[in-house]
Coordinates of C-alpha atoms and ligand atoms in Angstrom, one line a residue:
M1 CA 13.7 -27.7 9.7
E2 CA 16.8 -26.5 7.9
K3 CA 17.1 -22.8 7.1
V4 CA 14.1 -21.8 5.2
R5 CA 14.5 -19.4 2.3
V6 CA 11.5 -19.3 -0.1
R7 CA 10.6 -17.0 -2.9
F8 CA 7.7 -15.8 -4.9
A9 CA 8.9 -15.2 -8.5
P10 CA 6.2 -13.7 -10.6
S11 CA 6.6 -12.9 -14.3
P12 CA 5.2 -9.4 -14.7
T13 CA 3.0 -10.3 -17.7
G14 CA -0.4 -9.5 -16.1
P15 CA -1.9 -8.5 -12.8
L16 CA -1.4 -10.6 -9.7
H17 CA -4.1 -13.2 -9.9
I18 CA -5.7 -15.4 -7.2
G19 CA -3.4 -18.4 -8.0
G20 CA -0.3 -16.3 -7.8
A21 CA -1.4 -14.7 -4.6
R22 CA -2.0 -18.1 -3.0
S23 CA 1.5 -19.3 -4.0
A24 CA 2.9 -16.1 -2.5
L25 CA 0.9 -16.7 0.7
F26 CA 2.0 -20.3 1.1
N27 CA 5.6 -19.3 0.7
Y28 CA 5.1 -16.4 3.1
L29 CA 3.5 -18.7 5.7
L30 CA 6.3 -21.3 5.5
A31 CA 9.0 -18.6 5.8
K32 CA 7.3 -17.0 8.9
K33 CA 6.5 -20.3 10.5
Y34 CA 10.2 -21.4 10.5
N35 CA 11.7 -17.9 11.0
G36 CA 13.0 -18.0 7.5
Q37 CA 13.2 -15.5 4.7
F38 CA 10.5 -14.6 2.2
I39 CA 12.0 -13.3 -1.1
V40 CA 10.3 -11.7 -4.1
R41 CA 12.1 -11.9 -7.4
I42 CA 10.8 -10.6 -10.7
E43 CA 11.2 -13.0 -13.7
D44 CA 11.0 -10.6 -16.6
T45 CA 12.9 -12.4 -19.3
D46 CA 9.8 -12.7 -21.5
R47 CA 10.4 -9.2 -23.0
E48 CA 7.4 -9.2 -25.2
R49 CA 4.9 -9.9 -22.5
S50 CA 6.6 -8.2 -19.5
G51 CA 5.6 -4.7 -18.4
I52 CA 6.6 -2.4 -15.6
E53 CA 2.9 -1.7 -15.0
W54 CA 2.3 -5.4 -14.2
E55 CA 5.3 -5.5 -11.9
E56 CA 3.8 -2.5 -10.0
N57 CA 0.4 -4.2 -9.9
I58 CA 1.9 -7.4 -8.5
L59 CA 4.0 -5.7 -5.8
Q60 CA 1.1 -3.4 -4.8
S61 CA -1.2 -6.3 -4.6
L62 CA 1.2 -8.3 -2.4
R63 CA 1.6 -5.3 -0.1
W64 CA -2.2 -4.7 0.1
L65 CA -2.6 -8.4 1.1
G66 CA 0.0 -7.7 3.9
L67 CA 2.5 -10.2 2.4
D68 CA 5.6 -8.1 2.9
W69 CA 8.9 -9.6 1.9
D70 CA 12.1 -9.7 3.8
E71 CA 14.4 -9.6 0.8
G72 CA 14.1 -8.9 -2.9
I73 CA 12.9 -6.3 -5.3
Q74 CA 12.4 -2.9 -3.8
V75 CA 13.7 -4.0 -0.4
G76 CA 17.1 -5.3 -1.5
G77 CA 19.3 -7.9 0.1
E78 CA 22.6 -9.7 -0.2
Y79 CA 21.6 -11.9 -3.1
G80 CA 20.5 -9.3 -5.6
P81 CA 19.8 -8.0 -8.1
Y82 CA 16.3 -9.4 -7.8
R83 CA 15.1 -8.6 -11.3
Q84 CA 16.2 -11.2 -13.9
M85 CA 17.0 -8.7 -16.7
E86 CA 19.5 -7.2 -14.3
R87 CA 21.3 -10.6 -13.9
L88 CA 22.2 -11.3 -17.5
D89 CA 25.9 -11.3 -16.7
I90 CA 25.4 -13.9 -14.1
Y91 CA 23.6 -16.3 -16.4
K92 CA 26.2 -15.7 -19.1
K93 CA 28.9 -17.0 -16.8
Y94 CA 27.1 -20.2 -16.2
T95 CA 26.2 -20.6 -19.9
E96 CA 29.9 -20.4 -20.8
K97 CA 30.6 -23.2 -18.3
L98 CA 27.9 -25.4 -19.8
L99 CA 29.2 -24.7 -23.3
D100 CA 32.8 -25.4 -22.3
S101 CA 31.9 -28.6 -20.6
G102 CA 29.9 -29.7 -23.6
Q103 CA 26.6 -29.8 -21.7
A104 CA 25.2 -27.1 -23.9
Y105 CA 25.6 -26.2 -27.6
Y106 CA 24.7 -23.7 -30.2
C107 CA 21.7 -24.6 -32.4
Y108 CA 21.1 -22.9 -35.7
C109 CA 17.9 -24.6 -36.8
S110 CA 15.3 -22.4 -38.4
T111 CA 11.7 -22.2 -37.2
E112 CA 10.8 -24.0 -40.4
E113 CA 13.2 -26.9 -39.8
L114 CA 11.9 -27.2 -36.3
D115 CA 8.3 -27.2 -37.4
N116 CA 9.0 -30.0 -39.9
E117 CA 10.7 -32.1 -37.3
R118 CA 7.8 -31.7 -34.9
Q119 CA 5.3 -32.6 -37.6
E120 CA 7.3 -35.7 -38.6
L121 CA 7.4 -36.9 -35.0
S122 CA 3.7 -36.3 -34.5
A123 CA 2.9 -38.2 -37.7
K124 CA 4.8 -41.2 -36.2
N125 CA 2.9 -40.8 -33.0
E126 CA 6.0 -39.8 -31.2
L127 CA 6.5 -37.0 -28.6
P128 CA 7.3 -33.8 -30.5
R129 CA 10.8 -32.8 -29.3
Y130 CA 14.2 -31.6 -30.6
L131 CA 16.2 -34.5 -31.7
G132 CA 19.6 -32.8 -31.5
R133 CA 20.4 -32.1 -35.1
C134 CA 23.0 -29.4 -34.1
R135 CA 24.5 -31.4 -31.2
N136 CA 27.7 -32.2 -33.0
L137 CA 28.3 -29.4 -35.5
T138 CA 31.8 -28.9 -36.6
E139 CA 33.4 -25.5 -36.5
G140 CA 33.1 -25.3 -40.3
Q141 CA 29.4 -26.0 -40.2
K142 CA 28.9 -23.4 -37.6
A143 CA 30.8 -20.8 -39.6
E144 CA 28.7 -21.7 -42.6
F145 CA 25.5 -21.1 -40.7
E146 CA 26.9 -17.8 -39.3
A147 CA 27.7 -16.8 -42.9
Q148 CA 24.1 -17.4 -43.8
G149 CA 23.2 -14.9 -41.2
R150 CA 21.6 -17.5 -38.9
K151 CA 21.5 -16.4 -35.2
P152 CA 22.0 -19.4 -32.8
V153 CA 20.1 -20.3 -29.7
I154 CA 21.8 -22.3 -26.9
R155 CA 20.4 -25.7 -26.1
F156 CA 21.0 -27.9 -23.1
K157 CA 22.1 -31.4 -23.9
V158 CA 19.7 -33.7 -22.1
P159 CA 21.4 -36.9 -21.0
P160 CA 19.7 -39.9 -22.6
G161 CA 18.0 -42.8 -20.7
E162 CA 17.7 -41.1 -17.4
R163 CA 14.8 -41.3 -14.9
I164 CA 14.2 -38.0 -13.2
V165 CA 12.4 -38.4 -9.9
V166 CA 10.9 -35.3 -8.3
D167 CA 10.1 -35.8 -4.6
D168 CA 7.4 -33.3 -4.3
M169 CA 6.1 -32.2 -0.9
V170 CA 2.5 -32.2 -2.1
R171 CA 2.4 -34.8 -4.8
G172 CA 4.9 -37.4 -3.6
K173 CA 7.4 -39.0 -5.9
V174 CA 6.8 -38.0 -9.6
S175 CA 9.0 -39.5 -12.2
F176 CA 9.9 -38.4 -15.7
E177 CA 12.0 -39.9 -18.5
S178 CA 14.8 -37.8 -19.9
D179 CA 14.2 -39.4 -23.3
G180 CA 10.9 -37.6 -23.5
V181 CA 12.4 -34.2 -22.9
G182 CA 14.6 -33.4 -25.9
D183 CA 17.4 -30.8 -25.9
F184 CA 15.7 -27.6 -24.8
I185 CA 16.6 -24.0 -25.3
I186 CA 18.2 -22.3 -22.4
V187 CA 19.3 -19.0 -24.1
K188 CA 17.5 -17.4 -27.0
S189 CA 19.3 -15.9 -30.0
D190 CA 19.2 -12.5 -28.4
G191 CA 21.2 -13.7 -25.5
I192 CA 18.3 -13.7 -23.0
P193 CA 17.8 -16.8 -21.0
I194 CA 14.6 -18.9 -20.9
Y195 CA 12.6 -19.2 -17.7
N196 CA 13.6 -22.8 -17.0
Y197 CA 17.2 -21.8 -17.0
A198 CA 17.2 -18.5 -15.2
V199 CA 15.0 -19.9 -12.5
V200 CA 17.5 -22.6 -11.7
I201 CA 20.5 -20.2 -11.5
D202 CA 18.6 -17.8 -9.4
D203 CA 17.1 -20.3 -7.0
A204 CA 20.6 -21.8 -6.6
L205 CA 22.4 -18.6 -6.1
M206 CA 19.8 -17.2 -3.8
E207 CA 20.0 -20.4 -1.7
I208 CA 16.3 -21.1 -2.0
S209 CA 15.4 -24.1 0.2
H210 CA 11.8 -24.7 -0.9
V211 CA 10.1 -23.9 -4.2
I212 CA 6.4 -23.7 -3.6
R213 CA 4.5 -22.9 -6.8
G214 CA 1.5 -23.8 -8.9
E215 CA 0.9 -27.3 -10.3
E216 CA 1.3 -25.9 -13.9
H217 CA 5.1 -25.8 -13.2
L218 CA 5.4 -29.5 -12.4
S219 CA 6.0 -30.3 -16.0
N220 CA 8.9 -27.8 -16.1
T221 CA 10.5 -29.4 -13.0
P222 CA 12.4 -32.3 -14.8
R223 CA 14.2 -29.7 -17.0
Q224 CA 15.1 -27.8 -14.0
V225 CA 16.3 -30.9 -12.1
L226 CA 18.6 -31.8 -15.1
L227 CA 20.1 -28.3 -15.0
Y228 CA 20.8 -28.5 -11.3
Q229 CA 22.5 -31.8 -11.9
A230 CA 24.6 -30.4 -14.8
L231 CA 25.6 -27.5 -12.6
G232 CA 26.4 -29.8 -9.7
I233 CA 24.0 -28.0 -7.4
E234 CA 21.6 -29.7 -5.0
C235 CA 17.9 -29.2 -5.9
P236 CA 15.6 -27.3 -3.5
H237 CA 12.6 -29.1 -2.1
F238 CA 9.7 -28.7 -4.5
A239 CA 6.0 -28.3 -3.6
H240 CA 3.5 -28.0 -6.5
I241 CA 0.2 -26.8 -5.2
S242 CA -3.0 -27.8 -7.0
L243 CA -4.9 -25.8 -9.5
I244 CA -7.7 -23.6 -8.5
L245 CA -11.0 -24.6 -10.2
G246 CA -14.3 -22.8 -10.4
K247 CA -17.4 -24.3 -8.7
D248 CA -18.3 -26.1 -12.0
R249 CA -14.8 -27.8 -11.8
S250 CA -13.4 -26.1 -14.8
K251 CA -10.2 -24.0 -14.6
M252 CA -10.8 -20.8 -12.6
S253 CA -11.6 -18.0 -15.0
K254 CA -13.3 -14.6 -15.1
R255 CA -16.6 -16.5 -15.4
H256 CA -16.2 -17.7 -11.7
G257 CA -15.4 -14.3 -10.3
A258 CA -12.7 -11.7 -10.6
T259 CA -9.3 -13.3 -11.1
S260 CA -7.0 -10.4 -10.2
V261 CA -6.3 -9.4 -6.6
I262 CA -6.7 -5.7 -7.4
Q263 CA -10.3 -6.3 -8.6
Y264 CA -11.2 -7.7 -5.1
Q265 CA -9.7 -4.6 -3.6
K266 CA -11.9 -2.5 -5.9
E267 CA -15.0 -4.5 -5.1
G268 CA -14.6 -3.9 -1.4
Y269 CA -13.0 -7.0 0.0
L270 CA -10.8 -6.7 3.0
P271 CA -7.2 -8.0 2.5
E272 CA -7.4 -10.0 5.7
A273 CA -10.5 -11.8 4.5
L274 CA -9.0 -12.5 1.1
V275 CA -5.8 -13.9 2.7
N276 CA -7.9 -16.1 5.0
F277 CA -9.9 -17.4 2.1
L278 CA -6.8 -18.0 0.0
A279 CA -5.2 -20.0 2.7
L280 CA -8.2 -22.4 2.6
L281 CA -7.7 -22.9 -1.1
G282 CA -5.7 -26.1 -0.8
W283 CA -4.7 -26.0 2.8
S284 CA -7.0 -27.2 5.5
P285 CA -6.8 -26.4 9.2
D286 CA -6.7 -29.1 11.8
G287 CA -10.0 -28.3 13.5
E288 CA -13.4 -26.8 12.5
E289 CA -12.3 -23.2 12.8
E290 CA -12.0 -21.4 9.5
I291 CA -11.4 -17.8 10.4
F292 CA -7.7 -17.0 10.9
T293 CA -5.7 -13.9 11.0
L294 CA -2.4 -13.9 9.2
E295 CA -0.5 -14.4 12.5
E296 CA -2.8 -17.4 13.4
L297 CA -2.2 -18.8 9.9
V298 CA 1.5 -18.7 10.4
K299 CA 1.1 -20.8 13.6
E300 CA -1.4 -23.2 12.1
F301 CA 0.0 -23.6 8.6
D302 CA 1.9 -26.7 7.5
M303 CA 2.7 -28.2 4.2
D304 CA 1.5 -31.6 5.5
R305 CA -2.1 -30.3 5.3
V306 CA -1.8 -29.0 1.7
A307 CA -4.0 -31.2 -0.5
K308 CA -3.1 -32.8 -3.7
N309 CA -6.6 -32.5 -5.3
P310 CA -7.7 -29.2 -6.9
A311 CA -9.0 -26.4 -4.7
V312 CA -12.5 -25.1 -5.6
F313 CA -13.0 -21.4 -5.6
D314 CA -16.3 -20.7 -3.9
M315 CA -17.4 -17.1 -4.3
E316 CA -20.2 -17.4 -1.7
K317 CA -17.7 -18.6 0.8
L318 CA -15.4 -15.7 0.1
K319 CA -18.3 -13.3 0.6
W320 CA -19.1 -15.0 3.9
V321 CA -15.5 -14.8 5.1
N322 CA -15.4 -11.1 4.1
G323 CA -18.7 -10.4 5.9
V324 CA -17.2 -12.0 9.1
Y325 CA -14.2 -9.6 8.8
I326 CA -16.4 -6.6 8.1
R327 CA -18.4 -7.2 11.2
Q328 CA -15.3 -7.7 13.3
A329 CA -13.6 -4.6 11.9
D330 CA -13.5 -1.3 13.6
T331 CA -16.5 0.8 12.5
E332 CA -14.4 3.8 11.7
L333 CA -12.1 1.8 9.4
I334 CA -15.1 0.5 7.5
A335 CA -16.5 4.0 7.3
R336 CA -13.3 5.2 5.8
K337 CA -13.3 2.4 3.3
A338 CA -17.0 2.9 2.5
M339 CA -16.5 6.7 1.8
P340 CA -15.4 6.5 -1.9
Y341 CA -18.3 4.2 -2.8
L342 CA -20.8 6.5 -1.1
Q343 CA -19.3 9.6 -2.6
E344 CA -19.4 8.1 -6.1
K345 CA -23.1 7.5 -5.8
G346 CA -23.7 11.0 -4.2
Y347 CA -24.7 9.7 -0.8
L348 CA -21.8 11.6 0.8
P349 CA -20.4 15.1 0.3
N350 CA -16.7 15.9 -0.1
D351 CA -14.3 14.6 2.6
K352 CA -14.2 17.9 4.5
D353 CA -18.0 18.2 4.8
I354 CA -18.6 14.7 6.0
D355 CA -20.5 14.4 9.4
W356 CA -18.3 11.6 10.8
K357 CA -20.5 11.0 13.8
H358 CA -23.5 10.4 11.6
L359 CA -21.6 8.4 9.1
T360 CA -20.1 6.0 11.7
A361 CA -23.6 5.6 13.2
Q362 CA -24.9 4.6 9.8
I363 CA -22.0 2.3 9.2
A364 CA -22.4 0.6 12.6
I365 CA -25.8 -0.6 11.3
A366 CA -24.8 -1.3 7.7
K367 CA -21.7 -3.4 8.6
K368 CA -23.8 -6.1 10.1
Y369 CA -25.4 -6.7 6.7
L370 CA -22.6 -6.2 4.2
S371 CA -20.6 -9.0 2.6
T372 CA -18.5 -6.5 0.6
I373 CA -17.9 -2.9 1.2
S374 CA -19.1 -1.9 -2.2
E375 CA -22.6 -3.1 -1.2
V376 CA -22.7 -0.1 1.1
S377 CA -24.2 2.3 -1.5
D378 CA -27.2 -0.1 -2.1
F379 CA -27.6 -0.4 1.6
F380 CA -27.6 3.4 2.1
Q381 CA -30.1 3.8 -0.7
Q382 CA -32.4 1.3 0.8
F383 CA -32.2 2.2 4.4
F384 CA -31.0 5.8 4.7
G385 CA -32.3 7.5 1.6
I386 CA -35.4 9.6 1.4
E387 CA -36.5 8.1 -1.9
V388 CA -37.5 4.6 -1.0
E389 CA -39.5 2.0 -2.8
L390 CA -41.9 -0.5 -1.6
E391 CA -40.2 -3.8 -2.1
D392 CA -42.9 -6.1 -3.5
D393 CA -46.5 -7.2 -3.3
N394 CA -45.9 -9.1 -0.1
A395 CA -44.7 -5.8 1.5
R396 CA -47.8 -4.0 0.0
E397 CA -50.2 -6.6 1.5
I398 CA -48.7 -6.2 4.9
L399 CA -49.4 -2.4 4.7
Q400 CA -53.0 -3.1 3.6
Q401 CA -53.9 -4.9 6.8
E402 CA -56.7 -3.2 8.6
Q403 CA -54.9 -2.1 11.8
V404 CA -52.1 -0.4 9.8
P405 CA -53.6 3.2 9.7
D406 CA -53.9 3.2 13.5
V407 CA -50.5 1.7 14.1
V408 CA -48.8 4.2 11.8
E409 CA -50.7 7.2 13.3
D410 CA -49.8 6.2 16.8
F411 CA -46.2 5.6 15.7
K412 CA -45.8 9.0 14.2
Q413 CA -47.4 10.8 17.2
K414 CA -45.1 8.9 19.6
L415 CA -42.1 9.5 17.5
I416 CA -42.6 13.2 17.3
S417 CA -43.1 13.5 21.0
L418 CA -40.0 11.5 22.0
T419 CA -37.6 13.7 23.9
E420 CA -34.6 11.6 23.2
I421 CA -34.1 9.6 20.0
E422 CA -31.8 6.8 21.0
P423 CA -32.2 3.0 20.6
S424 CA -33.6 2.1 24.0
A425 CA -36.1 4.9 24.0
V426 CA -37.3 4.0 20.5
K427 CA -37.5 0.3 21.5
K428 CA -39.7 1.2 24.5
M429 CA -41.9 3.5 22.3
L430 CA -42.4 0.7 19.7
K431 CA -43.5 -1.6 22.5
S432 CA -45.9 0.8 23.9
I433 CA -47.8 0.9 20.6
T434 CA -48.7 -2.8 21.1
K435 CA -50.0 -2.0 24.5
D436 CA -51.9 1.1 23.7
L437 CA -53.6 -0.5 20.7
N438 CA -53.9 -3.8 22.3
L439 CA -52.3 -5.6 19.4
G440 CA -49.8 -8.5 19.1
G441 CA -46.2 -7.7 18.2
K442 CA -46.5 -9.1 14.7
K443 CA -49.4 -6.7 13.8
V444 CA -47.3 -3.8 14.9
F445 CA -43.7 -4.4 14.2
Q446 CA -44.0 -6.0 10.7
P447 CA -46.1 -3.2 9.2
L448 CA -43.9 -0.6 10.8
R449 CA -40.8 -2.2 9.4
V450 CA -42.3 -2.1 5.9
A451 CA -43.6 1.4 6.5
V452 CA -40.1 2.7 7.5
T453 CA -37.9 0.7 5.1
G454 CA -40.2 -0.5 2.3
K455 CA -38.9 -4.0 3.1
T456 CA -39.8 -7.0 5.2
K457 CA -36.2 -7.7 6.3
G458 CA -33.4 -5.5 7.4
P459 CA -31.9 -3.7 10.4
E460 CA -33.6 -3.5 13.8
L461 CA -36.0 -0.5 13.7
H462 CA -34.9 0.8 17.1
E463 CA -31.4 1.0 15.8
L464 CA -32.3 2.4 12.4
I465 CA -34.7 5.1 13.5
P466 CA -32.3 7.1 15.7
V467 CA -29.8 7.2 12.8
L468 CA -32.5 8.2 10.3
G469 CA -33.8 10.9 12.4
V470 CA -37.5 11.8 13.0
E471 CA -38.0 14.0 10.0
A472 CA -36.5 11.5 7.4
C473 CA -38.3 8.7 9.1
I474 CA -41.7 10.4 8.7
K475 CA -41.1 11.4 5.1
R476 CA -40.2 7.8 4.3
V477 CA -43.3 6.5 6.0
N478 CA -45.6 8.9 4.1
S479 CA -44.0 8.0 0.8
I480 CA -44.2 4.3 1.4
L481 CA -47.9 4.5 2.5
Q482 CA -48.7 6.4 -0.6
Q483 CA -47.1 3.7 -2.8
A484 CA -49.0 1.0 -0.9
A485 CA -52.3 2.8 -1.5
R486 CA -51.8 2.9 -5.3
Ligands
LIG1 N1 7.9 -16.8 -13.2 C1 7.2 -18.0 -13.0 C2 5.7 -17.7 -13.0 O1 5.3 -16.5 -12.8 C3 7.5 -18.5 -11.7 C4 7.5 -20.0 -11.6 C5 8.3 -20.5 -10.4 O2 7.8 -20.2 -9.3 O3 9.3 -21.1 -10.6 O4 4.9 -18.5 -13.3

């Protein structure tokens, strides 16, 4: 593979969303796989919609995901500046060349004139496009427009009758006719370039080898190819990755789950899990395995296995992947991440008063059951709180079985007399109840589970009880039995 230089070039017009993060990831993976450079460039020429807060959000999200870049905004490099609004002089130089060679021209048409042209073409069932009214203005005509106070834009002169073939790494050969394009604006009347123009100059000057981006940009590509040709620069390789759809096959939107990366951070997803999940949106591994660290993804990833058909965003799968990562993660790390959620609900005191040993013991149990860290407060309420509710009628019926009073009494006695409250001792004690009362396991363990937790499912009792402690455990049992008797 030739030298790989790829870039993620977000417009700071909103938070980093799932689709953008996936483009960034694929670029990152390709760069790392081939020892290339991953560059981040800010495309902020849309002045109305761009905001520094969005730039910060995007860069923070990338860093949170672990997609650090080798070159670009914030980190610098030899091809800067990496923010388009700081490159206006560079674009200007190229615009002058295009104007001098007659490949671009000033256009003075008003919005009204352009609207009329578009409507006339639509009425004739033709593609609405600019027909080149200002292509051949004389100096006199220009002066007249200037005198009227009209501010010109600069348009690129699209060569007629050309077939533009984009050899896309994902979609194969896609062709477009230049006749359908129409002379397009490259520089607005305020002197600021349009995306399609600035992107070409930047990708060329930054020596970008591969442009990997969302499918929505495929329709921009013929314009960009024409500009490369006009400037006499070779095109990079293009790869347009498919759209991300919701489970109902409509375009991914808030209805299908959060769309911004920061929201996933807030909801208690682990960055490693989100990265793993994003990689599977469009790329498929060779074998059955689906859990990959970023380093493993670098090894496994290849553009050949990036699919053309749309990727489906499956929230349940993301939760499953996240659960796998939570279970694999260091318990202390999860405890630290769980802290703010627990503090917010009042299940934990201020940082300095936290009993870390106890908290990690609780988290060691909880982490087996969480699919997001934010679920930790519900888990604590259900399994570690004193106020606990009987789950449902099924749970109530279990507690109304005739052997239950004896089982619970024996359990309480034995629990109080235990000298050491640790899992194996509790396990032994629970077993001894079956023997002493001469009952089958089901008649003992099921009601005890409900008596201690209020639920029919959940953590192993012998693991839960030592963490709860004898006193809390007995309080819970008394409260639950009272509820069952009502
Ligand atoms: N600034 C464009 C966007 O955010 C980038 C498109 C491209 O990668 O060329 O959609």
